[in-house]
């Protein structure tokens, strides 16, 4: 029987009294405005609560990685004044050249350790069903291979869904209900090509970094119930979740690297930084504050703008729309 792999992490989390947030970009291209909103929102939430803010590189899907993107992303964050933290809880997990950012591709042995634990609990199984077969049966996997005891090395691996989550509360959008069939689905946690799934990696990463609050885009909100159920399966308390509206060009068309959204301008960060704050519900600075009016803020350094934003952060002012056209 594999040993429960979260003893030290849970011990740390139980003694931790500090907010710990993170921004976790995929290095498939340079940062665009939608990514900037997520970065700024997660940074301000952490810092306004006297917390720490980490950056993690989610490069688990190596087929989508752009070799130059990681450096571009980290340089852009720095240019916008978004400086990330490192502490003893995460420092031991870093490697030389990581620029104090956890990288998923450096953590494959850790994911396998968790997978071995799930196997010891008989919570995973091999599946031979094709996408075409699943689509023909309605689009959601029906548990066809659950009791066939197929090989785990030559097939995709699915998690037995024993603790489905049907409802949860989001810090921005409030109570959320989930599709019951999706909540009950045995989903893939390791692909046929050997790549670990985003679902497994992101939960293990957040546990290991002691993340207390996940602030991210609303496009990932439908996956939250599935991740909450995995926390229960792993017997670890989950973080709180807050989802931010998506920046879209028209309904259903979010800004994304796949849609070739233009990169943010790191050489002149102030305009887009202020635009991101407006997107997050910030009104213009009070003109009664003679030391900081709108003109002076527009000409201020990114650090000064962020300091002002931290002081005036309020998640209740964020628009409760999943999409906002820009």
Tab-separated table of C-alpha atoms in Angstrom:
chain	number	residue	atom	x	y	z
A	1	UNK	CA	0.000	0.000	0.000
A	2	UNK	CA	1.447	3.345	-1.079
A	3	UNK	CA	1.914	5.944	1.650
A	4	UNK	CA	-0.427	8.956	1.641
A	5	UNK	CA	1.706	11.524	-0.234
A	6	UNK	CA	0.507	14.747	1.391
A	7	UNK	CA	1.516	14.505	5.054
A	8	UNK	CA	4.037	17.367	5.051
A	9	UNK	CA	1.884	19.553	2.801
A	10	UNK	CA	-1.217	19.208	4.965
A	11	UNK	CA	0.836	19.823	8.097
A	12	UNK	CA	2.085	23.069	6.543
A	13	UNK	CA	-1.382	24.081	5.336
A	14	UNK	CA	-2.961	23.511	8.737
A	15	UNK	CA	-0.410	25.781	10.411
A	16	UNK	CA	-0.454	28.439	7.703
A	17	UNK	CA	-2.334	31.662	8.466
A	18	UNK	CA	-1.335	33.558	5.307
A	19	UNK	CA	-3.184	33.949	2.021
A	20	UNK	CA	-1.259	32.240	-0.770
A	21	UNK	CA	-2.278	32.927	-4.361
A	22	UNK	CA	-0.834	32.028	-7.736
A	23	UNK	CA	-0.852	32.772	-11.450
A	24	UNK	CA	-0.264	29.723	-13.628
A	25	UNK	CA	0.192	30.539	-17.328
A	26	UNK	CA	0.715	27.957	-20.048
A	27	UNK	CA	3.823	28.822	-22.117
A	28	UNK	CA	2.131	28.449	-25.486
A	29	UNK	CA	2.686	32.079	-26.447
A	30	UNK	CA	3.251	35.568	-25.016
A	31	UNK	CA	0.890	37.102	-22.468
A	32	UNK	CA	-2.201	38.808	-23.880
A	33	UNK	CA	-4.696	41.121	-22.191
A	34	UNK	CA	-6.899	38.282	-20.938
A	35	UNK	CA	-3.909	36.679	-19.228
A	36	UNK	CA	-2.926	40.050	-17.771
A	37	UNK	CA	-6.356	40.373	-16.144
A	38	UNK	CA	-5.941	36.964	-14.493
A	39	UNK	CA	-2.413	37.810	-13.347
A	40	UNK	CA	-3.392	41.207	-11.954
A	41	UNK	CA	-6.543	39.878	-10.280
A	42	UNK	CA	-4.726	37.040	-8.542
A	43	UNK	CA	-1.840	39.330	-7.520
A	44	UNK	CA	-4.094	42.023	-6.060
A	45	UNK	CA	-6.225	39.541	-4.139
A	46	UNK	CA	-3.151	38.032	-2.500
A	47	UNK	CA	-1.382	41.305	-1.746
A	48	UNK	CA	-4.508	43.088	-0.494
A	49	UNK	CA	-4.803	40.286	2.057
A	50	UNK	CA	-1.125	40.561	3.088
A	51	UNK	CA	-0.402	37.321	1.259
A	52	UNK	CA	2.143	35.755	-1.027
A	53	UNK	CA	1.786	35.419	-4.800
A	54	UNK	CA	3.494	32.715	-6.817
A	55	UNK	CA	3.965	32.109	-10.526
A	56	UNK	CA	3.815	28.544	-11.820
A	57	UNK	CA	4.520	27.444	-15.387
A	58	UNK	CA	1.848	24.992	-16.510
A	59	UNK	CA	3.726	23.235	-19.299
A	60	UNK	CA	2.324	19.755	-18.668
A	61	UNK	CA	0.921	19.586	-22.225
A	62	UNK	CA	4.280	19.658	-24.006
A	63	UNK	CA	2.622	19.563	-27.429
A	64	UNK	CA	1.446	23.168	-26.914
A	65	UNK	CA	4.664	24.616	-25.482
A	66	UNK	CA	6.472	27.432	-27.295
A	67	UNK	CA	10.139	27.246	-26.291
A	68	UNK	CA	10.489	31.038	-26.116
A	69	UNK	CA	7.203	31.751	-24.348
A	70	UNK	CA	8.234	31.124	-20.748
A	71	UNK	CA	10.912	33.827	-20.789
A	72	UNK	CA	8.565	36.243	-22.576
A	73	UNK	CA	5.842	35.660	-19.995
A	74	UNK	CA	8.095	36.159	-16.991
A	75	UNK	CA	9.742	39.243	-18.493
A	76	UNK	CA	6.312	40.727	-19.219
A	77	UNK	CA	5.111	40.137	-15.656
A	78	UNK	CA	8.167	41.912	-14.315
A	79	UNK	CA	7.681	44.822	-16.707
A	80	UNK	CA	4.126	45.213	-15.385
A	81	UNK	CA	5.358	45.270	-11.783
A	82	UNK	CA	4.031	41.797	-11.021
A	83	UNK	CA	6.907	40.396	-8.969
A	84	UNK	CA	6.330	36.920	-7.567
A	85	UNK	CA	7.337	35.416	-4.251
A	86	UNK	CA	9.282	32.333	-3.226
A	87	UNK	CA	9.370	30.781	0.233
A	88	UNK	CA	10.698	27.709	2.010
A	89	UNK	CA	7.555	25.696	1.268
A	90	UNK	CA	8.189	25.878	-2.491
A	91	UNK	CA	11.911	26.619	-2.722
A	92	UNK	CA	12.928	22.971	-2.335
A	93	UNK	CA	10.783	22.109	-5.362
A	94	UNK	CA	12.564	24.559	-7.671
A	95	UNK	CA	15.381	23.797	-10.077
A	96	UNK	CA	18.207	25.962	-11.376
A	97	UNK	CA	17.049	28.227	-14.180
A	98	UNK	CA	13.386	28.170	-13.125
A	99	UNK	CA	13.478	31.852	-12.057
A	100	UNK	CA	11.715	30.890	-8.811
A	101	UNK	CA	8.738	29.431	-10.690
A	102	UNK	CA	7.493	25.895	-10.300
A	103	UNK	CA	7.402	24.030	-13.638
A	104	UNK	CA	5.100	21.096	-14.179
A	105	UNK	CA	7.488	19.238	-16.480
A	106	UNK	CA	9.976	19.113	-13.605
A	107	UNK	CA	7.387	17.422	-11.373
A	108	UNK	CA	6.495	14.267	-13.310
A	109	UNK	CA	7.821	11.977	-10.584
A	110	UNK	CA	5.606	13.783	-8.070
A	111	UNK	CA	2.493	13.233	-10.191
A	112	UNK	CA	3.429	9.570	-10.590
A	113	UNK	CA	3.762	9.279	-6.806
A	114	UNK	CA	0.195	10.521	-6.409
A	115	UNK	CA	-0.990	8.231	-9.213
A	116	UNK	CA	0.636	5.263	-7.434
A	117	UNK	CA	-1.248	6.206	-4.276
A	118	UNK	CA	-4.537	6.280	-6.188
A	119	UNK	CA	-3.709	2.893	-7.704
A	120	UNK	CA	-3.063	1.456	-4.245
A	121	UNK	CA	-6.556	2.625	-3.271
A	122	UNK	CA	-8.018	0.980	-6.425
A	123	UNK	CA	-9.237	4.397	-7.591
A	124	UNK	CA	-7.868	4.307	-11.139
A	125	UNK	CA	-8.230	1.983	-14.118
A	126	UNK	CA	-7.166	1.610	-17.734
A	127	UNK	CA	-9.656	2.513	-20.465
A	128	UNK	CA	-9.641	1.396	-24.109
A	129	UNK	CA	-12.595	3.518	-25.271
A	130	UNK	CA	-11.955	5.882	-28.163
A	131	UNK	CA	-13.184	9.464	-28.424
A	132	UNK	CA	-15.394	8.384	-31.302
A	133	UNK	CA	-17.043	5.709	-29.159
A	134	UNK	CA	-17.595	8.130	-26.283
A	135	UNK	CA	-19.070	10.743	-28.620
A	136	UNK	CA	-21.416	8.124	-30.073
A	137	UNK	CA	-22.667	7.270	-26.574
A	138	UNK	CA	-23.612	10.864	-25.807
A	139	UNK	CA	-20.308	12.682	-25.269
A	140	UNK	CA	-19.706	11.707	-21.646
A	141	UNK	CA	-17.869	8.552	-20.656
A	142	UNK	CA	-20.209	5.891	-19.272
A	143	UNK	CA	-17.768	3.823	-17.184
A	144	UNK	CA	-17.494	1.111	-19.826
A	145	UNK	CA	-14.036	-0.100	-18.777
A	146	UNK	CA	-14.352	0.391	-15.024
A	147	UNK	CA	-14.471	-3.313	-14.207
A	148	UNK	CA	-12.393	-4.706	-17.071
A	149	UNK	CA	-9.023	-4.429	-15.263
A	150	UNK	CA	-7.187	-3.250	-18.358
A	151	UNK	CA	-3.458	-2.572	-18.335
A	152	UNK	CA	-2.444	0.796	-16.880
A	153	UNK	CA	0.681	1.115	-19.013
A	154	UNK	CA	-0.811	0.902	-22.499
A	155	UNK	CA	-4.122	2.661	-22.000
A	156	UNK	CA	-5.363	6.041	-20.828
A	157	UNK	CA	-5.964	6.020	-17.065
A	158	UNK	CA	-9.261	7.160	-15.581
A	159	UNK	CA	-10.089	8.147	-12.014
A	160	UNK	CA	-13.011	6.353	-10.401
A	161	UNK	CA	-15.352	9.149	-9.450
A	162	UNK	CA	-16.392	8.207	-5.918
A	163	UNK	CA	-16.936	11.708	-4.517
A	164	UNK	CA	-18.758	13.810	-7.098
A	165	UNK	CA	-19.370	17.493	-6.373
A	166	UNK	CA	-22.655	18.932	-7.614
A	167	UNK	CA	-22.514	22.430	-6.111
A	168	UNK	CA	-19.907	24.861	-4.870
A	169	UNK	CA	-19.615	28.534	-3.985
A	170	UNK	CA	-17.445	30.865	-6.033
A	171	UNK	CA	-15.955	33.967	-4.427
A	172	UNK	CA	-17.112	36.203	-7.291
A	173	UNK	CA	-20.130	34.485	-8.845
A	174	UNK	CA	-21.619	32.886	-5.742
A	175	UNK	CA	-23.413	29.493	-5.715
A	176	UNK	CA	-22.718	27.281	-8.723
A	177	UNK	CA	-24.476	24.102	-9.827
A	178	UNK	CA	-22.776	21.433	-11.919
A	179	UNK	CA	-24.016	19.092	-14.614
A	180	UNK	CA	-24.679	15.872	-12.616
A	181	UNK	CA	-23.509	13.602	-15.426
A	182	UNK	CA	-20.256	15.512	-15.797
A	183	UNK	CA	-19.779	15.494	-12.011
A	184	UNK	CA	-20.135	11.704	-11.970
A	185	UNK	CA	-17.887	11.029	-14.958
A	186	UNK	CA	-14.713	8.958	-14.549
A	187	UNK	CA	-12.306	11.339	-16.272
A	188	UNK	CA	-8.809	10.772	-17.632
A	189	UNK	CA	-5.892	11.682	-15.362
A	190	UNK	CA	-3.107	10.230	-17.520
A	191	UNK	CA	-3.267	10.109	-21.291
A	192	UNK	CA	-2.343	7.279	-23.603
A	193	UNK	CA	0.823	9.167	-24.625
A	194	UNK	CA	1.956	9.235	-20.991
A	195	UNK	CA	1.147	12.899	-20.278
A	196	UNK	CA	-0.532	13.602	-16.959
A	197	UNK	CA	-3.794	15.494	-17.174
A	198	UNK	CA	-4.205	19.140	-16.231
A	199	UNK	CA	-6.770	18.103	-13.613
A	200	UNK	CA	-4.316	15.967	-11.666
A	201	UNK	CA	-1.321	18.281	-12.069
A	202	UNK	CA	-3.080	21.496	-11.040
A	203	UNK	CA	-4.543	19.990	-7.870
A	204	UNK	CA	-1.254	18.418	-6.791
A	205	UNK	CA	0.612	21.654	-7.555
A	206	UNK	CA	-1.808	23.778	-5.524
A	207	UNK	CA	-1.576	21.373	-2.592
A	208	UNK	CA	2.226	21.319	-2.692
A	209	UNK	CA	2.473	25.118	-2.881
A	210	UNK	CA	-0.010	25.580	-0.056
A	211	UNK	CA	-2.317	27.680	-2.224
A	212	UNK	CA	-5.247	29.024	-0.200
A	213	UNK	CA	-7.053	31.002	-2.920
A	214	UNK	CA	-7.242	30.215	-6.631
A	215	UNK	CA	-8.092	33.329	-8.660
A	216	UNK	CA	-8.428	32.587	-12.385
A	217	UNK	CA	-10.580	33.073	-15.471
A	218	UNK	CA	-14.231	32.048	-15.593
A	219	UNK	CA	-13.535	29.706	-18.519
A	220	UNK	CA	-12.092	27.231	-15.992
A	221	UNK	CA	-15.051	27.500	-13.610
A	222	UNK	CA	-16.814	24.407	-15.081
A	223	UNK	CA	-13.752	22.325	-14.097
A	224	UNK	CA	-13.814	23.487	-10.480
A	225	UNK	CA	-16.289	20.875	-9.253
A	226	UNK	CA	-14.133	18.130	-10.735
A	227	UNK	CA	-11.069	19.531	-8.979
A	228	UNK	CA	-12.945	19.854	-5.688
A	229	UNK	CA	-13.903	16.200	-5.942
A	230	UNK	CA	-10.249	15.274	-6.465
A	231	UNK	CA	-9.312	17.161	-3.300
A	232	UNK	CA	-11.856	15.045	-1.442
A	233	UNK	CA	-10.508	11.858	-3.008
A	234	UNK	CA	-6.980	12.831	-1.937
A	235	UNK	CA	-8.289	13.744	1.549
A	236	UNK	CA	-6.956	17.301	1.393
A	237	UNK	CA	-8.916	20.489	2.151
A	238	UNK	CA	-9.364	22.575	-1.007
A	239	UNK	CA	-8.525	26.256	-1.495
A	240	UNK	CA	-11.174	28.882	-2.080
A	241	UNK	CA	-11.982	29.620	-5.715
A	242	UNK	CA	-12.647	33.005	-7.304
A	243	UNK	CA	-13.264	33.280	-11.031
A	244	UNK	CA	-12.810	36.473	-13.005
A	245	UNK	CA	-14.789	37.556	-16.074
A	246	UNK	CA	-13.237	36.716	-19.434
A	247	UNK	CA	-12.139	39.376	-21.888
A	248	UNK	CA	-13.815	38.595	-25.211
A	249	UNK	CA	-13.897	40.212	-28.654
A	250	UNK	CA	-17.485	39.035	-29.123
A	251	UNK	CA	-19.711	36.593	-27.210
A	252	UNK	CA	-18.019	33.224	-26.963
A	253	UNK	CA	-14.700	34.425	-28.408
A	254	UNK	CA	-12.285	34.916	-25.539
A	255	UNK	CA	-8.847	36.391	-25.965
A	256	UNK	CA	-6.438	33.465	-26.139
A	257	UNK	CA	-3.103	32.451	-27.574
A	258	UNK	CA	-4.905	29.968	-29.823
A	259	UNK	CA	-6.996	32.837	-31.228
A	260	UNK	CA	-3.796	34.847	-31.832
A	261	UNK	CA	-4.620	37.556	-29.297
A	262	UNK	CA	-1.987	40.310	-29.486
A	263	UNK	CA	0.749	40.313	-26.854
A	264	UNK	CA	0.638	42.953	-24.139
A	265	UNK	CA	3.042	45.867	-24.628
A	266	UNK	CA	5.788	45.403	-22.046
A	267	UNK	CA	7.631	48.527	-23.168
A	268	UNK	CA	4.653	50.737	-22.261
A	269	UNK	CA	2.763	48.842	-19.537
A	270	UNK	CA	0.773	51.644	-17.927
A	271	UNK	CA	-2.146	51.872	-20.412
A	272	UNK	CA	-2.903	48.166	-20.398
A	273	UNK	CA	-2.375	47.899	-16.658
A	274	UNK	CA	-4.930	50.648	-16.053
A	275	UNK	CA	-7.262	48.979	-18.569
A	276	UNK	CA	-6.945	45.726	-16.603
A	277	UNK	CA	-7.846	47.555	-13.386
A	278	UNK	CA	-10.906	49.074	-15.053
A	279	UNK	CA	-11.881	45.595	-16.242
A	280	UNK	CA	-11.658	44.413	-12.616
A	281	UNK	CA	-14.082	47.068	-11.412
A	282	UNK	CA	-11.772	49.875	-10.414
A	283	UNK	CA	-13.171	53.361	-10.772
A	284	UNK	CA	-10.923	56.293	-11.581
A	285	UNK	CA	-8.772	57.424	-8.666
A	286	UNK	CA	-10.455	60.037	-6.541
A	287	UNK	CA	-9.576	63.500	-7.807
A	288	UNK	CA	-9.933	64.738	-4.243
A	289	UNK	CA	-6.654	62.973	-3.523
A	290	UNK	CA	-4.306	65.712	-4.676
A	291	UNK	CA	-1.284	63.422	-4.381
A	292	UNK	CA	-2.747	60.942	-6.852
A	293	UNK	CA	-5.096	62.051	-9.587
A	294	UNK	CA	-5.877	60.259	-12.842
A	295	UNK	CA	-3.148	61.994	-14.813
A	296	UNK	CA	-0.454	61.254	-12.264
A	297	UNK	CA	-1.514	57.605	-11.993
A	298	UNK	CA	-1.335	57.190	-15.761
A	299	UNK	CA	2.241	58.448	-15.650
A	300	UNK	CA	3.218	56.524	-12.531
A	301	UNK	CA	5.389	53.426	-12.493
A	302	UNK	CA	3.657	50.020	-12.658
A	303	UNK	CA	4.707	49.439	-9.024
A	304	UNK	CA	2.982	52.656	-7.913
A	305	UNK	CA	-0.157	51.764	-9.858
A	306	UNK	CA	-0.248	48.326	-8.257
A	307	UNK	CA	0.321	49.761	-4.788
A	308	UNK	CA	-2.699	52.012	-5.311
A	309	UNK	CA	-4.694	49.056	-6.639
A	310	UNK	CA	-3.795	46.869	-3.650
A	311	UNK	CA	-4.992	49.617	-1.303
A	312	UNK	CA	-8.323	49.883	-3.148
A	313	UNK	CA	-8.924	46.208	-3.953
A	314	UNK	CA	-12.535	45.009	-3.617
A	315	UNK	CA	-13.674	41.757	-5.184
A	316	UNK	CA	-17.297	42.823	-4.691
A	317	UNK	CA	-16.841	45.455	-7.420
A	318	UNK	CA	-15.891	42.895	-10.062
A	319	UNK	CA	-18.569	42.512	-12.740
A	320	UNK	CA	-20.517	39.285	-12.268
A	321	UNK	CA	-20.589	38.492	-15.972
A	322	UNK	CA	-18.620	35.518	-17.223
A	323	UNK	CA	-17.684	37.495	-20.357
A	324	UNK	CA	-16.989	41.178	-20.961
A	325	UNK	CA	-16.507	42.513	-24.476
A	326	UNK	CA	-13.484	44.771	-24.816
